[in-house]
Tab-separated table of C-alpha atoms in Angstrom:
chain	number	residue	atom	x	y	z
Z	14	MET	CA	0.111	-0.271	-0.221
Z	15	LYS	CA	2.856	2.487	0.848
Z	16	THR	CA	4.635	1.803	-2.706
Z	17	LEU	CA	0.878	2.654	-4.517
Z	18	LYS	CA	0.851	5.741	-2.386
Z	19	LEU	CA	4.478	6.694	-3.181
Z	20	ILE	CA	4.103	5.833	-6.763
Z	21	SER	CA	0.814	7.891	-7.233
Z	22	ILE	CA	2.488	11.081	-5.498
Z	23	ALA	CA	5.266	10.398	-8.326
Z	24	LEU	CA	2.718	10.716	-11.124
Z	25	ALA	CA	0.927	13.475	-9.593
Z	26	GLY	CA	4.197	15.308	-9.658
Z	27	ALA	CA	4.959	14.466	-13.260
Z	28	LEU	CA	1.522	15.651	-13.927
Z	29	LEU	CA	2.372	18.802	-12.323
Z	30	VAL	CA	5.562	19.382	-13.682
Z	31	LEU	CA	4.234	18.580	-17.670
Z	32	SER	CA	1.480	21.162	-17.079
Z	33	ALA	CA	3.900	23.553	-15.665
Z	34	CYS	CA	5.900	22.994	-19.320
Z	35	LYS	CA	2.540	23.140	-20.856
Z	36	LYS	CA	2.209	26.691	-19.937
Z	37	ASP	CA	5.220	28.065	-19.782
Z	38	ASP	CA	6.947	26.206	-22.922
Z	39	PRO	CA	4.520	26.648	-25.872
Z	40	THR	CA	4.831	24.145	-28.729
Z	41	PRO	CA	4.611	25.063	-32.366
Z	42	THR	CA	1.006	24.034	-32.339
Z	43	ASP	CA	-0.075	26.459	-29.741
Z	44	LYS	CA	-1.561	29.582	-30.747
Z	45	VAL	CA	-2.149	33.188	-28.915
Z	46	THR	CA	-5.148	34.947	-29.765
Z	47	ASP	CA	-5.081	38.843	-30.330
Z	48	ALA	CA	-7.862	41.403	-28.809
Z	49	CYS	CA	-10.016	41.137	-31.988
Z	50	GLY	CA	-10.383	37.146	-31.169
Z	51	ASN	CA	-7.444	36.118	-34.352
Z	52	LYS	CA	-5.571	33.240	-33.553
Z	53	TYR	CA	-1.708	32.834	-34.437
Z	54	PRO	CA	0.417	30.182	-34.958
Z	55	VAL	CA	3.786	30.135	-32.394
Z	56	VAL	CA	7.173	29.137	-33.038
Z	57	LYS	CA	10.262	28.826	-30.929
Z	58	ILE	CA	13.585	29.805	-32.871
Z	59	GLY	CA	16.560	29.629	-30.268
Z	60	GLU	CA	15.269	30.789	-27.003
Z	61	GLN	CA	12.491	33.422	-28.434
Z	62	TYR	CA	8.871	32.533	-28.863
Z	63	TRP	CA	7.560	34.778	-31.904
Z	64	MET	CA	4.074	34.695	-33.555
Z	65	ALA	CA	4.147	32.663	-37.001
Z	66	GLU	CA	1.748	35.346	-38.571
Z	67	ASN	CA	1.816	38.950	-39.104
Z	68	LEU	CA	-0.708	40.740	-36.368
Z	69	ARG	CA	-4.261	41.973	-37.916
Z	70	CYS	CA	-5.860	43.437	-34.937
Z	71	ASN	CA	-6.980	47.083	-34.442
Z	72	LYS	CA	-7.859	46.859	-30.669
Z	73	TYR	CA	-5.169	47.157	-27.658
Z	74	ALA	CA	-5.399	44.185	-25.286
Z	75	ASN	CA	-4.209	46.453	-22.271
Z	76	LYS	CA	-5.355	49.783	-21.251
Z	77	SER	CA	-2.044	50.700	-19.955
Z	78	GLU	CA	-0.459	50.443	-23.586
Z	79	ALA	CA	-3.266	52.398	-25.298
Z	80	TYR	CA	-2.777	55.816	-26.442
Z	81	ASN	CA	-6.551	56.689	-25.475
Z	82	GLU	CA	-8.522	54.271	-23.084
Z	83	SER	CA	-11.527	54.952	-24.713
Z	84	TRP	CA	-10.577	53.503	-27.752
Z	85	LEU	CA	-10.339	50.616	-26.238
Z	86	GLU	CA	-14.230	50.333	-25.425
Z	87	ASP	CA	-15.697	52.200	-28.435
Z	88	HIS	CA	-13.678	52.828	-31.281
Z	89	SER	CA	-11.010	50.979	-33.159
Z	90	ILE	CA	-7.502	52.118	-34.632
Z	91	PRO	CA	-8.115	54.518	-37.523
Z	92	THR	CA	-7.277	52.383	-40.853
Z	93	SER	CA	-6.382	55.973	-42.522
Z	94	LYS	CA	-4.043	58.555	-41.339
Z	95	ILE	CA	-5.818	61.648	-39.642
Z	96	SER	CA	-2.342	62.833	-39.096
Z	97	ILE	CA	0.872	61.352	-39.775
Z	98	TYR	CA	1.857	60.745	-36.120
Z	99	THR	CA	-1.177	59.974	-34.868
Z	100	PRO	CA	-1.997	56.471	-34.509
Z	101	TYR	CA	-3.490	54.523	-37.718
Z	102	CYS	CA	-3.142	50.970	-39.732
Z	103	THR	CA	-4.046	49.790	-42.919
Z	104	ASN	CA	-5.671	46.848	-44.110
Z	105	ALA	CA	-2.694	45.189	-46.330
Z	106	SER	CA	-5.900	42.515	-47.650
Z	107	ASP	CA	-7.347	45.143	-49.643
Z	108	LYS	CA	-5.749	44.939	-53.369
Z	109	SER	CA	-7.176	48.114	-54.167
Z	110	ASN	CA	-5.156	49.810	-52.387
Z	111	TRP	CA	-1.846	48.118	-53.522
Z	112	TYR	CA	1.109	49.399	-55.794
Z	113	SER	CA	2.754	47.050	-57.748
Z	114	SER	CA	0.931	44.611	-56.870
Z	115	GLU	CA	1.165	42.843	-60.075
Z	116	HIS	CA	4.446	41.545	-58.393
Z	117	ALA	CA	2.292	39.666	-55.825
Z	118	GLY	CA	-0.173	38.126	-58.199
Z	119	ASN	CA	1.008	34.908	-57.200
Z	120	LEU	CA	-0.831	35.353	-53.560
Z	121	THR	CA	-3.754	33.388	-52.615
Z	122	ASP	CA	-6.569	35.168	-50.909
Z	123	ALA	CA	-4.943	32.878	-47.623
Z	124	GLN	CA	-1.669	34.076	-47.992
Z	125	VAL	CA	-3.011	37.849	-48.415
Z	126	LYS	CA	-4.920	37.510	-45.076
Z	127	LYS	CA	-1.579	36.523	-43.275
Z	128	LEU	CA	-0.210	39.848	-44.465
Z	129	GLY	CA	-1.938	41.132	-41.577
Z	130	TYR	CA	-2.354	44.894	-40.988
Z	131	LEU	CA	0.228	47.399	-41.692
Z	132	TYR	CA	0.440	49.899	-38.509
Z	133	ASN	CA	2.519	53.255	-37.792
Z	134	TRP	CA	4.517	53.533	-35.490
Z	135	ALA	CA	2.570	55.329	-32.927
Z	136	ALA	CA	0.180	52.441	-33.318
Z	137	ALA	CA	2.249	49.307	-33.275
Z	138	VAL	CA	3.589	50.695	-29.461
Z	139	GLY	CA	0.564	52.370	-28.626
Z	140	VAL	CA	1.759	56.271	-27.900
Z	141	ALA	CA	-0.465	59.105	-28.821
Z	142	ASP	CA	1.840	61.424	-31.052
Z	143	GLY	CA	4.848	59.679	-32.595
Z	144	LYS	CA	6.231	63.115	-33.606
Z	145	LYS	CA	7.740	63.158	-30.246
Z	146	GLN	CA	11.352	62.214	-29.202
Z	147	THR	CA	10.731	59.141	-27.183
Z	148	THR	CA	13.012	57.583	-25.245
Z	149	ALA	CA	13.916	53.626	-25.214
Z	150	PHE	CA	10.931	52.226	-23.062
Z	151	SER	CA	12.031	50.461	-19.682
Z	152	GLY	CA	11.121	46.922	-19.801
Z	153	ASN	CA	9.006	45.560	-22.762
Z	154	ARG	CA	6.502	47.238	-24.509
Z	155	GLN	CA	2.950	45.699	-25.441
Z	156	GLY	CA	1.845	48.489	-27.563
Z	157	ILE	CA	-0.847	46.546	-29.580
Z	158	CYS	CA	0.385	42.890	-28.883
Z	159	PRO	CA	-1.650	40.379	-26.978
Z	160	ASN	CA	-1.191	40.323	-22.916
Z	161	GLY	CA	1.918	38.243	-22.418
Z	162	TRP	CA	3.387	39.572	-25.663
Z	163	HIS	CA	5.514	42.764	-26.741
Z	164	ILE	CA	6.687	44.481	-29.302
Z	165	PRO	CA	10.404	43.583	-30.391
Z	166	SER	CA	13.234	45.928	-29.671
Z	167	ARG	CA	15.983	46.481	-32.045
Z	168	ALA	CA	18.218	44.317	-29.886
Z	169	GLU	CA	15.484	41.234	-29.622
Z	170	TRP	CA	15.763	41.131	-33.759
Z	171	GLN	CA	19.283	41.267	-33.385
Z	172	ALA	CA	19.416	38.380	-31.385
Z	173	LEU	CA	17.002	36.578	-33.718
Z	174	GLU	CA	19.498	37.532	-36.480
Z	175	ASP	CA	22.221	36.149	-34.721
Z	176	TYR	CA	20.711	32.973	-33.492
Z	177	ILE	CA	20.240	32.131	-37.118
Z	178	GLU	CA	23.238	33.036	-38.296
Z	179	LYS	CA	25.544	31.088	-35.779
Z	180	THR	CA	23.467	27.895	-36.601
Z	181	LYS	CA	22.078	28.141	-39.975
Z	182	GLY	CA	23.718	30.959	-41.814
Z	183	LYS	CA	27.216	30.020	-40.529
Z	184	MET	CA	27.703	34.121	-40.369
Z	185	SER	CA	27.156	34.414	-43.898
Z	186	GLY	CA	24.395	36.972	-43.933
Z	187	THR	CA	21.658	34.315	-45.000
Z	188	ALA	CA	19.340	34.995	-41.787
Z	189	GLY	CA	16.424	35.939	-44.203
Z	190	ILE	CA	16.545	33.067	-46.524
Z	191	HIS	CA	15.419	30.641	-43.156
Z	192	LEU	CA	12.663	33.349	-42.311
Z	193	LYS	CA	11.005	34.005	-45.702
Z	194	THR	CA	8.347	31.624	-47.051
Z	195	THR	CA	9.260	29.192	-50.167
Z	196	SER	CA	6.423	31.101	-52.327
Z	197	SER	CA	5.230	34.527	-53.028
Z	198	TRP	CA	8.237	36.486	-53.495
Z	199	TYR	CA	8.729	38.371	-56.774
Z	200	GLN	CA	11.641	36.605	-58.946
Z	201	ASN	CA	11.336	33.611	-57.178
Z	202	GLY	CA	13.104	35.346	-54.265
Z	203	ASN	CA	11.460	33.044	-52.066
Z	204	GLY	CA	13.344	31.344	-48.589
Z	205	SER	CA	13.144	28.057	-47.128
Z	206	ASP	CA	10.937	28.931	-44.228
Z	207	THR	CA	13.192	26.491	-41.624
Z	208	TYR	CA	11.374	27.827	-38.461
Z	209	GLY	CA	7.975	28.064	-39.798
Z	210	PHE	CA	8.574	32.088	-38.866
Z	211	ALA	CA	6.721	32.327	-42.768
Z	212	ALA	CA	7.560	35.594	-43.552
Z	213	LEU	CA	5.302	37.365	-46.243
Z	214	PRO	CA	6.394	40.094	-48.637
Z	215	ALA	CA	3.785	42.581	-47.238
Z	216	GLY	CA	5.265	45.615	-48.256
Z	217	PHE	CA	4.824	49.089	-46.456
Z	218	ALA	CA	2.188	51.881	-46.876
Z	219	MET	CA	1.478	55.325	-46.353
Z	220	GLY	CA	-1.753	56.446	-44.866
Z	221	SER	CA	-4.145	53.375	-47.105
Z	222	ASP	CA	-1.771	52.769	-50.069
Z	223	VAL	CA	0.180	49.881	-49.982
Z	224	PHE	CA	3.371	49.799	-51.584
Z	225	ASN	CA	5.489	46.802	-52.918
Z	226	VAL	CA	3.735	44.303	-52.081
Z	227	GLY	CA	5.570	40.956	-53.455
Z	228	ARG	CA	8.839	42.315	-53.298
Z	229	TYR	CA	9.537	43.610	-49.614
Z	230	THR	CA	8.422	42.731	-45.796
Z	231	ASN	CA	9.176	45.576	-42.739
Z	232	PHE	CA	8.607	44.927	-39.303
Z	233	TRP	CA	8.840	47.426	-36.808
Z	234	SER	CA	10.797	47.686	-33.829
Z	235	ALA	CA	10.052	49.348	-30.072
Z	236	THR	CA	13.415	51.357	-30.212
Z	237	PRO	CA	13.091	55.089	-31.156
Z	238	TYR	CA	16.133	56.378	-33.392
Z	239	GLU	CA	18.194	58.295	-30.996
Z	240	SER	CA	19.227	61.272	-33.017
Z	241	ALA	CA	15.614	62.290	-34.410
Z	242	SER	CA	12.226	62.310	-32.873
Z	243	SER	CA	10.606	61.089	-36.278
Z	244	GLY	CA	12.399	58.019	-36.689
Z	245	ALA	CA	12.335	54.526	-35.661
Z	246	TYR	CA	13.923	51.368	-36.345
Z	247	TYR	CA	12.656	48.412	-37.966
Z	248	CYS	CA	13.982	45.387	-40.016
Z	249	PHE	CA	13.234	44.159	-43.175
Z	250	LEU	CA	13.324	41.370	-45.997
Z	251	ASN	CA	13.777	41.745	-49.700
Z	252	TYR	CA	13.297	39.443	-52.504
Z	253	ASN	CA	16.640	39.755	-53.967
Z	254	ALA	CA	18.498	39.993	-50.605
Z	255	ASP	CA	19.647	36.623	-48.481
Z	256	TYR	CA	20.199	38.730	-45.176
Z	257	LEU	CA	17.703	40.357	-42.302
Z	258	GLY	CA	18.314	43.911	-42.798
Z	259	TYR	CA	18.013	46.790	-40.196
Z	260	ASP	CA	17.120	50.550	-40.555
Z	261	TYR	CA	15.561	53.599	-39.152
Z	262	TYR	CA	12.953	55.490	-40.952
Z	263	SER	CA	10.172	57.669	-40.362
Z	264	LYS	CA	7.580	56.870	-37.759
Z	265	ASP	CA	4.561	57.572	-40.163
Z	266	TYR	CA	4.909	54.681	-42.437
Z	267	ALA	CA	3.179	51.848	-41.774
Z	268	ARG	CA	4.961	48.357	-41.403
Z	269	SER	CA	4.039	44.801	-40.261
Z	270	VAL	CA	4.104	43.776	-36.382
Z	271	ARG	CA	5.387	40.321	-35.646
Z	272	CYS	CA	5.299	40.242	-31.733
Z	273	LEU	CA	7.328	38.467	-29.199
Z	274	ARG	CA	6.226	36.223	-26.204
Z	275	ASP	CA	7.731	38.109	-22.858
């Protein structure tokens, strides 16, 4: 009888451990849900957990991250710019607003849906005015991401690249190949999608107009540019390049968002 009790205690302990692991260590089949009810697959790359699709939500999950609390209950983020520095997003799935869309004619409707929204920086990080000089956020910046997730910093994007280059690219500047999808990129500029990150060429936007779908994709970071209040860092993938690149540019441009788990 004593042996059976010990076995029962051991089994109960094992179940608790498995339960904790399941909660804290999502597998690629787990999904995360945003404030609009959309569900996204999750992939692990190195020690980081990333959404495997671009965000397509126009509501903040956390009032402390919203640029105006009333928008959470009564409104959504505007889908066209009122002012270039106030928060707005663009529905990239609306092909009528695409420029150079002929280069993405091979995108299926399902892939177009996965392009997600394009957000200007103010909307992405949840500030009222993107023109103001914003110092680096203390801790993670949730912004438009679901609870428990945040907008990656410039350093966190760098950590992603460093891991891929070390394990797959052999420091050859080929991290982009491992992040891009295996189809839909202009002139066969596809990748191997090694980790299931599934980066599609969503382009970028100014107001309601979307440019270079099929050729490029841009992802915001939460890190503002140090020398100009109008700029922030983003990373990019090109159809004609193998690397994951970085730059800074105007916060009024709208770019894709990939959330990173806290």
